[in-house]
PDB file of C-alpha atoms in Angstrom:
ATOM      1  CA  UNK G   1       0.141   0.082  -0.118  1.00 66.00           C
ATOM      2  CA  UNK G   2       1.452   3.745  -0.633  1.00 60.00           C
ATOM      3  CA  UNK G   3       2.741   6.021   1.954  1.00 67.00           C
ATOM      4  CA  UNK G   4       2.099   9.572   1.890  1.00 58.00           C
ATOM      5  CA  UNK G   5       3.001  11.494  -1.471  1.00 52.00           C
ATOM      6  CA  UNK G   6       2.016   9.449  -4.526  1.00 53.00           C
ATOM      7  CA  UNK G   7       4.435  10.980  -6.298  1.00 53.00           C
ATOM      8  CA  UNK G   8       7.453   9.864  -4.597  1.00 66.00           C
ATOM      9  CA  UNK G   9       6.252   6.208  -4.886  1.00 75.00           C
ATOM     10  CA  UNK G  10       6.547   4.908  -1.642  1.00 84.00           C
ATOM     11  CA  UNK G  11       5.032   1.355  -0.633  1.00 85.00           C
ATOM     12  CA  UNK G  12       4.957  -0.985   2.429  1.00 89.00           C
ATOM     13  CA  UNK G  13       2.867  -3.984   3.521  1.00 90.00           C
ATOM     14  CA  UNK G  14      -0.436  -2.864   4.473  1.00 93.00           C
ATOM     15  CA  UNK G  15      -0.474  -3.458   8.169  1.00 95.00           C
ATOM     16  CA  UNK G  16       2.788  -1.922   8.148  1.00 95.00           C
ATOM     17  CA  UNK G  17       1.348   1.323   6.495  1.00 94.00           C
ATOM     18  CA  UNK G  18      -1.770   1.491   9.227  1.00 95.00           C
ATOM     19  CA  UNK G  19       0.894   0.715  11.914  1.00 96.00           C
ATOM     20  CA  UNK G  20       2.903   3.676  11.174  1.00 95.00           C
ATOM     21  CA  UNK G  21       0.340   6.146  10.238  1.00 95.00           C
ATOM     22  CA  UNK G  22      -1.234   5.761  13.906  1.00 96.00           C
ATOM     23  CA  UNK G  23       2.388   6.152  15.129  1.00 97.00           C
ATOM     24  CA  UNK G  24       2.449   9.467  13.050  1.00 96.00           C
ATOM     25  CA  UNK G  25      -0.758  10.501  14.154  1.00 96.00           C
ATOM     26  CA  UNK G  26       0.237  10.037  18.120  1.00 97.00           C
ATOM     27  CA  UNK G  27       3.313  12.012  17.008  1.00 96.00           C
ATOM     28  CA  UNK G  28       1.224  15.059  15.805  1.00 95.00           C
ATOM     29  CA  UNK G  29      -1.024  14.861  18.710  1.00 96.00           C
ATOM     30  CA  UNK G  30       2.235  14.734  21.154  1.00 96.00           C
ATOM     31  CA  UNK G  31       3.133  17.865  19.525  1.00 95.00           C
ATOM     32  CA  UNK G  32      -0.059  19.631  19.744  1.00 94.00           C
ATOM     33  CA  UNK G  33      -0.004  19.078  23.435  1.00 95.00           C
ATOM     34  CA  UNK G  34       3.686  20.320  23.728  1.00 93.00           C
ATOM     35  CA  UNK G  35       4.566  16.602  24.957  1.00 95.00           C
ATOM     36  CA  UNK G  36       7.604  16.560  22.476  1.00 95.00           C
ATOM     37  CA  UNK G  37       9.960  19.092  21.325  1.00 93.00           C
ATOM     38  CA  UNK G  38       8.241  20.249  18.057  1.00 93.00           C
ATOM     39  CA  UNK G  39      11.789  21.776  16.750  1.00 92.00           C
ATOM     40  CA  UNK G  40      13.302  18.165  16.533  1.00 93.00           C
ATOM     41  CA  UNK G  41      13.612  17.728  12.218  1.00 90.00           C
ATOM     42  CA  UNK G  42      13.614  13.909  12.628  1.00 91.00           C
ATOM     43  CA  UNK G  43      11.565  12.830  15.715  1.00 94.00           C
ATOM     44  CA  UNK G  44       8.283  15.492  15.591  1.00 92.00           C
ATOM     45  CA  UNK G  45       6.346  14.886  12.330  1.00 93.00           C
ATOM     46  CA  UNK G  46       6.966  11.528  11.153  1.00 94.00           C
ATOM     47  CA  UNK G  47       7.464  10.799   7.295  1.00 92.00           C
ATOM     48  CA  UNK G  48       8.728   7.985   5.289  1.00 93.00           C
ATOM     49  CA  UNK G  49      11.595   8.828   3.047  1.00 91.00           C
ATOM     50  CA  UNK G  50      12.805   5.116   2.063  1.00 89.00           C
ATOM     51  CA  UNK G  51      10.596   1.947   1.913  1.00 90.00           C
ATOM     52  CA  UNK G  52       9.804  -1.250  -0.016  1.00 87.00           C
ATOM     53  CA  UNK G  53      12.230  -1.707  -2.668  1.00 81.00           C
ATOM     54  CA  UNK G  54      11.485  -4.953  -5.009  1.00 81.00           C
ATOM     55  CA  UNK G  55      14.136  -7.393  -4.749  1.00 78.00           C
ATOM     56  CA  UNK G  56      14.641  -8.128  -8.127  1.00 81.00           C
ATOM     57  CA  UNK G  57      15.506  -4.636  -9.052  1.00 81.00           C
ATOM     58  CA  UNK G  58      17.898  -4.617  -6.161  1.00 81.00           C
ATOM     59  CA  UNK G  59      19.309  -7.877  -7.307  1.00 86.00           C
ATOM     60  CA  UNK G  60      19.749  -6.759 -10.686  1.00 86.00           C
ATOM     61  CA  UNK G  61      21.764  -4.027  -9.241  1.00 86.00           C
ATOM     62  CA  UNK G  62      23.703  -6.676  -6.988  1.00 87.00           C
ATOM     63  CA  UNK G  63      24.239  -8.896 -10.156  1.00 88.00           C
ATOM     64  CA  UNK G  64      26.589  -5.951 -11.634  1.00 89.00           C
ATOM     65  CA  UNK G  65      28.759  -6.191  -8.473  1.00 87.00           C
ATOM     66  CA  UNK G  66      28.838  -9.922  -8.443  1.00 87.00           C
ATOM     67  CA  UNK G  67      30.027  -9.891 -12.395  1.00 89.00           C
ATOM     68  CA  UNK G  68      32.715  -7.137 -11.631  1.00 89.00           C
ATOM     69  CA  UNK G  69      33.900  -9.355  -8.784  1.00 88.00           C
ATOM     70  CA  UNK G  70      34.233 -12.445 -10.941  1.00 88.00           C
ATOM     71  CA  UNK G  71      35.955 -10.445 -13.733  1.00 88.00           C
ATOM     72  CA  UNK G  72      38.521  -9.013 -11.196  1.00 89.00           C
ATOM     73  CA  UNK G  73      39.196 -12.427  -9.597  1.00 88.00           C
ATOM     74  CA  UNK G  74      39.490 -14.405 -12.701  1.00 88.00           C
ATOM     75  CA  UNK G  75      43.056 -15.185 -13.857  1.00 87.00           C
ATOM     76  CA  UNK G  76      42.748 -15.218 -17.609  1.00 87.00           C
ATOM     77  CA  UNK G  77      46.467 -15.903 -17.927  1.00 88.00           C
ATOM     78  CA  UNK G  78      46.048 -19.507 -16.574  1.00 80.00           C
ATOM     79  CA  UNK G  79      43.294 -20.103 -19.358  1.00 88.00           C
ATOM     80  CA  UNK G  80      44.358 -22.269 -22.652  1.00 91.00           C
ATOM     81  CA  UNK G  81      41.482 -24.126 -23.515  1.00 93.00           C
ATOM     82  CA  UNK G  82      38.015 -24.960 -22.230  1.00 94.00           C
ATOM     83  CA  UNK G  83      39.124 -27.238 -19.415  1.00 93.00           C
ATOM     84  CA  UNK G  84      41.405 -24.597 -18.160  1.00 92.00           C
ATOM     85  CA  UNK G  85      38.804 -22.074 -18.538  1.00 92.00           C
ATOM     86  CA  UNK G  86      36.071 -24.582 -16.135  1.00 93.00           C
ATOM     87  CA  UNK G  87      38.844 -24.748 -13.693  1.00 92.00           C
ATOM     88  CA  UNK G  88      39.636 -21.392 -13.219  1.00 91.00           C
ATOM     89  CA  UNK G  89      35.813 -20.232 -13.057  1.00 91.00           C
ATOM     90  CA  UNK G  90      35.401 -22.821 -10.343  1.00 92.00           C
ATOM     91  CA  UNK G  91      37.946 -21.689  -8.396  1.00 90.00           C
ATOM     92  CA  UNK G  92      37.113 -17.769  -8.781  1.00 90.00           C
ATOM     93  CA  UNK G  93      33.277 -19.119  -7.822  1.00 90.00           C
ATOM     94  CA  UNK G  94      34.431 -20.390  -4.601  1.00 89.00           C
ATOM     95  CA  UNK G  95      36.391 -17.532  -3.652  1.00 87.00           C
ATOM     96  CA  UNK G  96      33.766 -14.903  -4.806  1.00 87.00           C
ATOM     97  CA  UNK G  97      30.427 -16.524  -3.580  1.00 85.00           C
ATOM     98  CA  UNK G  98      32.032 -16.509   0.079  1.00 86.00           C
ATOM     99  CA  UNK G  99      31.416 -12.409  -0.493  1.00 83.00           C
ATOM    100  CA  UNK G 100      29.052 -12.424  -2.940  1.00 86.00           C
ATOM    101  CA  UNK G 101      25.959 -15.170  -3.210  1.00 88.00           C
ATOM    102  CA  UNK G 102      25.437 -16.806  -6.722  1.00 85.00           C
ATOM    103  CA  UNK G 103      21.409 -17.125  -6.993  1.00 86.00           C
ATOM    104  CA  UNK G 104      18.323 -14.985  -6.411  1.00 87.00           C
ATOM    105  CA  UNK G 105      17.208 -17.310  -3.103  1.00 89.00           C
ATOM    106  CA  UNK G 106      20.833 -16.910  -1.701  1.00 88.00           C
ATOM    107  CA  UNK G 107      20.939 -13.571  -2.592  1.00 85.00           C
ATOM    108  CA  UNK G 108      17.312 -12.610  -1.052  1.00 84.00           C
ATOM    109  CA  UNK G 109      18.516 -14.868   2.413  1.00 86.00           C
ATOM    110  CA  UNK G 110      21.973 -12.872   2.754  1.00 86.00           C
ATOM    111  CA  UNK G 111      23.066 -10.164   4.958  1.00 85.00           C
ATOM    112  CA  UNK G 112      23.551  -8.131   1.489  1.00 85.00           C
ATOM    113  CA  UNK G 113      19.767  -7.979   1.026  1.00 84.00           C
ATOM    114  CA  UNK G 114      18.344  -4.574   2.238  1.00 83.00           C
ATOM    115  CA  UNK G 115      15.573  -4.878   4.799  1.00 84.00           C
ATOM    116  CA  UNK G 116      13.807  -2.708   2.474  1.00 84.00           C
ATOM    117  CA  UNK G 117      13.077  -5.315   0.210  1.00 85.00           C
ATOM    118  CA  UNK G 118      10.902  -6.912   2.683  1.00 87.00           C
ATOM    119  CA  UNK G 119       8.114  -4.121   2.572  1.00 89.00           C
ATOM    120  CA  UNK G 120       8.431  -4.503   6.411  1.00 94.00           C
ATOM    121  CA  UNK G 121      10.616  -1.559   7.028  1.00 94.00           C
ATOM    122  CA  UNK G 122      10.724   2.280   6.926  1.00 95.00           C
ATOM    123  CA  UNK G 123      12.997   5.033   6.958  1.00 94.00           C
ATOM    124  CA  UNK G 124      11.756   8.371   8.653  1.00 94.00           C
ATOM    125  CA  UNK G 125      15.143  10.232   7.552  1.00 92.00           C
ATOM    126  CA  UNK G 126      17.741  10.230   5.224  1.00 89.00           C
ATOM    127  CA  UNK G 127      20.710   9.205   7.575  1.00 83.00           C
ATOM    128  CA  UNK G 128      24.406   8.519   7.090  1.00 83.00           C
ATOM    129  CA  UNK G 129      24.709   4.827   7.872  1.00 85.00           C
ATOM    130  CA  UNK G 130      28.720   5.082   8.699  1.00 88.00           C
ATOM    131  CA  UNK G 131      28.187   8.247  10.549  1.00 87.00           C
ATOM    132  CA  UNK G 132      27.796   7.077  14.470  1.00 90.00           C
ATOM    133  CA  UNK G 133      28.297  10.519  15.678  1.00 90.00           C
ATOM    134  CA  UNK G 134      25.075  11.980  13.475  1.00 89.00           C
ATOM    135  CA  UNK G 135      23.383   9.242  14.356  1.00 90.00           C
ATOM    136  CA  UNK G 136      24.075   9.708  18.044  1.00 91.00           C
ATOM    137  CA  UNK G 137      23.321  13.319  18.183  1.00 90.00           C
ATOM    138  CA  UNK G 138      20.291  13.499  15.539  1.00 90.00           C
ATOM    139  CA  UNK G 139      18.296  10.698  17.297  1.00 93.00           C
ATOM    140  CA  UNK G 140      19.567   9.034  20.560  1.00 93.00           C
ATOM    141  CA  UNK G 141      20.126  12.689  21.964  1.00 94.00           C
ATOM    142  CA  UNK G 142      17.178  13.940  20.735  1.00 94.00           C
ATOM    143  CA  UNK G 143      14.573  15.236  23.479  1.00 95.00           C
ATOM    144  CA  UNK G 144      11.989  13.109  21.405  1.00 96.00           C
ATOM    145  CA  UNK G 145      14.329   9.961  21.569  1.00 96.00           C
ATOM    146  CA  UNK G 146      12.119   8.470  24.502  1.00 96.00           C
ATOM    147  CA  UNK G 147       8.950   9.048  23.337  1.00 97.00           C
ATOM    148  CA  UNK G 148       9.872   7.328  19.854  1.00 97.00           C
ATOM    149  CA  UNK G 149      11.511   4.572  21.943  1.00 97.00           C
ATOM    150  CA  UNK G 150       8.196   3.950  23.643  1.00 97.00           C
ATOM    151  CA  UNK G 151       5.619   5.008  20.788  1.00 97.00           C
ATOM    152  CA  UNK G 152       7.903   2.258  18.165  1.00 97.00           C
ATOM    153  CA  UNK G 153       7.184  -0.323  21.026  1.00 97.00           C
ATOM    154  CA  UNK G 154       3.615   0.694  21.526  1.00 97.00           C
ATOM    155  CA  UNK G 155       2.992   0.307  17.496  1.00 98.00           C
ATOM    156  CA  UNK G 156       4.991  -2.690  16.982  1.00 97.00           C
ATOM    157  CA  UNK G 157       8.354  -1.647  15.509  1.00 97.00           C
ATOM    158  CA  UNK G 158      11.610  -2.285  16.356  1.00 97.00           C
ATOM    159  CA  UNK G 159      14.487   0.459  15.952  1.00 97.00           C
ATOM    160  CA  UNK G 160      17.196  -0.638  13.814  1.00 94.00           C
ATOM    161  CA  UNK G 161      20.294  -0.446  16.118  1.00 90.00           C
ATOM    162  CA  UNK G 162      22.561   0.722  13.078  1.00 90.00           C
ATOM    163  CA  UNK G 163      20.315   3.110  11.724  1.00 93.00           C
ATOM    164  CA  UNK G 164      17.646   4.603  14.242  1.00 95.00           C
ATOM    165  CA  UNK G 165      15.911   6.464  11.350  1.00 95.00           C
ATOM    166  CA  UNK G 166      14.470   2.624  10.051  1.00 95.00           C
ATOM    167  CA  UNK G 167      11.472   1.019  11.940  1.00 96.00           C
ATOM    168  CA  UNK G 168      11.434  -2.649  11.294  1.00 96.00           C
ATOM    169  CA  UNK G 169       8.057  -4.227  11.952  1.00 96.00           C
ATOM    170  CA  UNK G 170       8.054  -6.480  14.909  1.00 96.00           C
ATOM    171  CA  UNK G 171       5.952  -9.698  13.514  1.00 94.00           C
ATOM    172  CA  UNK G 172       6.142 -10.904  16.862  1.00 93.00           C
ATOM    173  CA  UNK G 173       4.588  -7.937  18.858  1.00 95.00           C
ATOM    174  CA  UNK G 174       1.043  -7.947  19.878  1.00 95.00           C
ATOM    175  CA  UNK G 175       0.308  -4.493  18.359  1.00 96.00           C
ATOM    176  CA  UNK G 176       1.806  -5.430  14.882  1.00 96.00           C
ATOM    177  CA  UNK G 177      -0.438  -8.476  14.848  1.00 95.00           C
ATOM    178  CA  UNK G 178      -3.362  -6.785  15.753  1.00 95.00           C
ATOM    179  CA  UNK G 179      -2.595  -4.625  12.617  1.00 95.00           C
ATOM    180  CA  UNK G 180      -1.588  -7.324  10.556  1.00 95.00           C
ATOM    181  CA  UNK G 181      -4.874  -9.705  11.354  1.00 93.00           C
ATOM    182  CA  UNK G 182      -7.101  -6.751   9.912  1.00 94.00           C
ATOM    183  CA  UNK G 183      -5.854  -8.618   6.669  1.00 92.00           C
ATOM    184  CA  UNK G 184      -6.369 -12.324   7.811  1.00 91.00           C
ATOM    185  CA  UNK G 185      -2.564 -12.652   9.025  1.00 90.00           C
ATOM    186  CA  UNK G 186      -3.071 -13.926  12.402  1.00 82.00           C
ATOM    187  CA  UNK G 187       0.446 -14.964  13.315  1.00 80.00           C
ATOM    188  CA  UNK G 188       4.132 -15.264  11.878  1.00 76.00           C
TER     189      UNK G 188
END
């Protein structure tokens, strides 16, 4: 189901959208009554910046990385005929597939696959993933952090420890199961 601005084409699973929209409403109410700091750029008026990405699209991009890695690791000086090509290819695949899964199912199950490919995660800011100081100053040190953590728990979201702006539907929480049950999904 679509989230917010239709021109951005942001989507997630319907029950995740419902839970997020309810939580965003709670933030609006808290802002109106002065319960949270209305000057916080990230944790006042919740909006989604990134959501579902089709895994087939991200897999196509990933395949380009895989092919580049194969090219970079394939030693063509050892190839004289088809037999030596196969031998070198198998050796290279053994090395490369330690870091890059070869098939789509292996990619989908791997750590390389993004949470956004599940439809269960939403990102409420455009943060820098490798800047821990910015994460702490913009989120953890926010006056609204405690409210954010409690709201996420109440509405069935987990906060990604590596990206505090990323919310992941907790399919084991009573709250998220409540939203999912509206769509006939009674358990994980």
